Amino acid sequence: MKEPQSRAGAGRRRVASPEEAAFLDLLRTADRLSRGLAGVLKAESLSPTQYNVLRILRGAPEGLSCGEIGDRMITRDPDITRLLDRLEKRRLISRAREARDRRTVLTRITPAGLALLARLDEPVRQAHRRQLGHLGPARLRALARLLRAARGENG
Amino acid sequence: MKEPQSRAGAGRRRVASPEEAAFLDLLRTADRLSRGLAGVLKAESLSPTQYNVLRILRGAPEGLSCGEIGDRMITRDPDITRLLDRLEKRRLISRAREARDRRTVLTRITPAGLALLARLDEPVRQAHRRQLGHLGPARLRALARLLRAARGENG
DNA sequence: CGATATTATTCGTTATAACGACAAATGTCA
DNA sequence: TGACATTTGTCGTTATAACGAATAATATCG
């Protein structure tokens, strides 16, 4: 999202509060970086959301239930079902009902899914470096720290 | 494939580069803040994108062409047409072909659109304060500065 | 046992976004 | 003038994502 207010328009607008200024800078930056990542993922016809799910599943080889995936993301149950449907159709994940609690379905990443992620690891890392590397480790860590503080997670 | 941290079975966390860590913190934070804003906009049944367009148009009372709106946003021409369609249907904007260059269509915000924005100004401001106010002006400005630096805009 | 809660799923709807094709108006140049 | 390219906006299509309502299967508790 870009911002209407930072340009000299005809209409005189109220001065942005520090909160709003930071908010808009945050959205602008996140948008730009997301698009960069999306461009990399496009090589594998993967949406950022799908990539996110695969990354989550790579971190949990034992498998996750639909609800656990939802907890690690933000989208809700019905949507996760359809998101997983698409990934399953591409054989990137597998789903199996558990014997213990037959209500739950364990979702796992397949070897094909792992291979796809592996193909993306290096391009993704390069995209991050290309987009943020010029800040240097010190400022990157300062930025990450401020962002966590913004979410109330520390400092 | 090199996998710095692939302990068999428990590949829970991989080492994130400072770039990736900052990137993920950025997306997480932007996502949370966006959802907060979306919740406020929902009271007026407005999507963040629609809100963005209205804000842009409020800053340009003389009207903007479809392309100019596109320049200030990221979505492309064909999509903006339909985005404007929905806003026009709600009488929040008006469109009129210009006499000078009859190819272009000037879009303006209507009084109803301005009134809607005015109703949202205070709740939006409050949401920003609620979400980011605890950082204080100094850290907010530091954050905004780092974000601009991340985008390569010095300042 | 029955009532209730949980889990995953289905269906319907809306908005967003990308891609391509196309028409209208205009400008350019031979 | 007329052929051609350009700009601008429209339309069709597809995929994705998010929200709501509802259902089936299962588990849990009184």
XYZ file of N, CA, C and O in Angstrom, chain A residues 11-76:
264
model
N -5.097 19.382 -1.513
C -5.793 19.449 -0.230
C -4.828 19.452 0.932
O -3.899 18.658 0.989
N -5.069 20.327 1.873
C -4.220 20.381 3.058
C -4.714 19.343 4.054
O -5.844 19.392 4.501
N -3.878 18.415 4.403
C -4.303 17.330 5.284
C -3.672 17.484 6.641
O -2.631 18.094 6.808
N -4.296 16.867 7.615
C -3.736 16.926 8.972
C -2.371 16.270 9.006
O -2.067 15.384 8.209
N -1.578 16.703 9.935
C -0.236 16.155 10.080
C -0.343 14.740 10.646
O -1.118 14.493 11.564
N 0.433 13.845 10.070
C 0.384 12.468 10.534
C 1.021 12.365 11.913
O 2.075 12.956 12.167
N 0.394 11.629 12.777
C 0.981 11.368 14.085
C 2.168 10.423 13.900
O 2.280 9.755 12.872
N 3.071 10.389 14.867
C 4.182 9.431 14.763
C 3.668 8.003 14.602
O 4.265 7.215 13.861
N 2.554 7.704 15.249
C 2.004 6.357 15.120
C 1.594 6.094 13.676
O 1.903 5.045 13.107
N 0.877 7.056 13.100
C 0.418 6.824 11.734
C 1.599 6.786 10.769
O 1.616 5.975 9.839
N 2.570 7.648 10.987
C 3.733 7.648 10.095
C 4.436 6.297 10.136
O 4.765 5.722 9.094
N 4.654 5.782 11.332
C 5.324 4.486 11.448
C 4.459 3.390 10.825
O 4.970 2.499 10.131
N 3.165 3.480 11.073
C 2.246 2.483 10.511
C 2.339 2.456 8.988
O 2.461 1.387 8.372
N 2.304 3.626 8.379
C 2.337 3.672 6.920
C 3.686 3.204 6.385
O 3.737 2.480 5.389
N 4.762 3.607 7.042
C 6.072 3.124 6.611
C 6.148 1.607 6.727
O 6.739 0.935 5.873
N 5.537 1.096 7.764
C 5.558 -0.346 7.969
C 4.818 -1.064 6.845
O 5.318 -2.036 6.267
N 3.634 -0.578 6.516
C 2.859 -1.222 5.452
C 3.569 -1.114 4.109
O 3.638 -2.074 3.351
N 4.090 0.067 3.834
C 4.813 0.243 2.568
C 5.972 -0.730 2.469
O 6.170 -1.365 1.436
N 6.736 -0.812 3.530
C 7.919 -1.666 3.491
C 7.526 -3.133 3.384
O 8.084 -3.882 2.582
N 6.554 -3.536 4.192
C 6.113 -4.931 4.137
C 5.587 -5.257 2.752
O 5.853 -6.335 2.212
N 4.862 -4.332 2.168
C 4.320 -4.569 0.842
C 5.433 -4.769 -0.173
O 5.410 -5.712 -0.960
N 6.415 -3.887 -0.123
C 7.495 -4.011 -1.097
C 8.236 -5.335 -0.923
O 8.518 -6.037 -1.887
N 8.559 -5.681 0.330
C 9.311 -6.912 0.548
C 8.477 -8.133 0.163
O 8.988 -9.091 -0.415
N 7.192 -8.073 0.458
C 6.330 -9.197 0.103
C 6.317 -9.420 -1.394
O 6.348 -10.552 -1.867
N 6.244 -8.321 -2.123
C 6.225 -8.469 -3.573
C 7.518 -9.063 -4.086
O 7.528 -9.834 -5.039
N 8.613 -8.689 -3.447
C 9.878 -9.284 -3.839
C 9.884 -10.781 -3.620
O 10.283 -11.555 -4.493
N 9.405 -11.178 -2.455
C 9.340 -12.609 -2.173
C 8.378 -13.305 -3.128
O 8.684 -14.375 -3.660
N 7.214 -12.683 -3.355
C 6.229 -13.302 -4.237
C 6.823 -13.543 -5.622
O 6.531 -14.551 -6.262
N 7.667 -12.615 -6.066
C 8.303 -12.803 -7.358
C 9.181 -14.032 -7.391
O 9.211 -14.754 -8.385
N 9.871 -14.270 -6.296
C 10.715 -15.468 -6.224
C 9.851 -16.723 -6.204
O 10.124 -17.700 -6.905
N 8.782 -16.684 -5.421
C 7.928 -17.865 -5.287
C 7.208 -18.194 -6.591
O 6.840 -19.329 -6.842
N 7.013 -17.162 -7.389
C 6.287 -17.364 -8.637
C 6.994 -18.378 -9.531
O 6.345 -19.079 -10.317
N 8.297 -18.456 -9.411
C 9.039 -19.426 -10.214
C 8.541 -20.844 -9.942
O 8.669 -21.726 -10.782
N 7.988 -21.061 -8.768
C 7.456 -22.383 -8.426
C 5.931 -22.355 -8.320
O 5.325 -23.262 -7.738
N 5.333 -21.299 -8.847
C 3.866 -21.167 -8.816
C 3.301 -21.352 -7.415
O 2.339 -22.078 -7.199
N 3.937 -20.712 -6.470
C 3.530 -20.827 -5.074
C 3.143 -19.442 -4.575
O 3.850 -18.473 -4.803
N 2.002 -19.366 -3.899
C 1.626 -18.086 -3.300
C 2.341 -17.945 -1.955
O 2.769 -18.937 -1.368
N 2.493 -16.720 -1.481
C 3.132 -16.525 -0.177
C 2.455 -17.328 0.929
O 3.137 -17.885 1.798
N 1.152 -17.408 0.886
C 0.444 -18.174 1.913
C 0.793 -19.653 1.821
O 1.026 -20.309 2.844
N 0.816 -20.160 0.607
C 1.163 -21.569 0.443
C 2.594 -21.825 0.900
O 2.883 -22.825 1.570
N 3.480 -20.916 0.545
C 4.866 -21.044 0.990
C 4.938 -21.065 2.506
O 5.661 -21.861 3.102
N 4.164 -20.220 3.130
C 4.141 -20.149 4.589
C 3.712 -21.487 5.190
O 4.334 -21.978 6.130
N 2.678 -22.070 4.639
C 2.215 -23.362 5.146
C 3.303 -24.415 5.002
O 3.572 -25.187 5.931
N 3.927 -24.443 3.852
C 4.969 -25.449 3.641
C 6.125 -25.250 4.629
O 6.670 -26.212 5.169
N 6.481 -24.012 4.862
C 7.545 -23.750 5.834
C 7.138 -24.239 7.220
O 7.934 -24.811 7.957
N 5.905 -23.989 7.585
C 5.409 -24.441 8.883
C 5.489 -25.960 8.967
O 5.942 -26.519 9.969
N 5.087 -26.624 7.896
C 5.070 -28.088 7.923
C 6.486 -28.656 7.895
O 6.737 -29.710 8.466
N 7.390 -27.944 7.245
C 8.774 -28.409 7.272
C 9.305 -28.380 8.700
O 10.129 -29.210 9.084
N 8.820 -27.451 9.479
C 9.258 -27.353 10.867
C 8.569 -28.337 11.790
O 8.868 -28.378 12.972
N 7.641 -29.110 11.254
C 6.906 -30.069 12.081
C 6.727 -31.361 11.308
O 5.633 -31.673 10.832
N 7.795 -32.133 11.171
C 7.739 -33.333 10.335
C 6.767 -34.378 10.881
O 6.333 -35.264 10.149
N 6.439 -34.263 12.161
C 5.505 -35.234 12.740
C 4.082 -34.993 12.262
O 3.194 -35.807 12.490
N 3.863 -33.868 11.614
C 2.538 -33.568 11.104
C 1.786 -32.635 12.029
O 2.049 -32.558 13.228
N 0.857 -31.905 11.451
C 0.060 -30.959 12.222
C -1.404 -31.126 11.857
O -1.737 -31.483 10.736
N -2.262 -30.845 12.812
C -3.684 -30.833 12.515
C -4.039 -29.516 11.835
O -3.275 -28.550 11.867
N -5.186 -29.509 11.257
C -5.668 -28.312 10.570
C -5.672 -27.122 11.534
O -5.273 -26.019 11.178
N -6.119 -27.367 12.733
C -6.197 -26.285 13.712
C -4.836 -25.769 14.119
O -4.646 -24.558 14.307
N -3.864 -26.677 14.250
C -2.521 -26.238 14.631
C -1.899 -25.370 13.541
O -1.209 -24.392 13.819
N -2.161 -25.745 12.295
C -1.676 -24.906 11.200
C -2.328 -23.532 11.302
O -1.680 -22.501 11.150
N -3.629 -23.544 11.579
C -4.338 -22.283 11.700
C -3.772 -21.413 12.808
O -3.698 -20.189 12.668
N -3.359 -22.034 13.901
C -2.793 -21.242 14.996
C -1.514 -20.544 14.573
O -1.231 -19.434 15.012
N -0.743 -21.202 13.732
C 0.526 -20.621 13.304
C 0.325 -19.635 12.163
O 1.251 -18.917 11.805
N -0.845 -19.632 11.599
C -1.133 -18.647 10.567
C -2.243 -17.737 11.089
O -2.464 -17.664 12.275
N -2.922 -17.102 10.204
C -3.989 -16.252 10.686
C -5.325 -16.644 10.066
O -6.367 -16.385 10.631
N -5.259 -17.288 8.936
C -6.505 -17.636 8.273
C -7.247 -18.702 9.071
O -6.670 -19.420 9.860
N -8.529 -18.800 8.829
C -9.361 -19.659 9.648
C -9.542 -21.043 9.047
O -9.086 -21.325 7.956
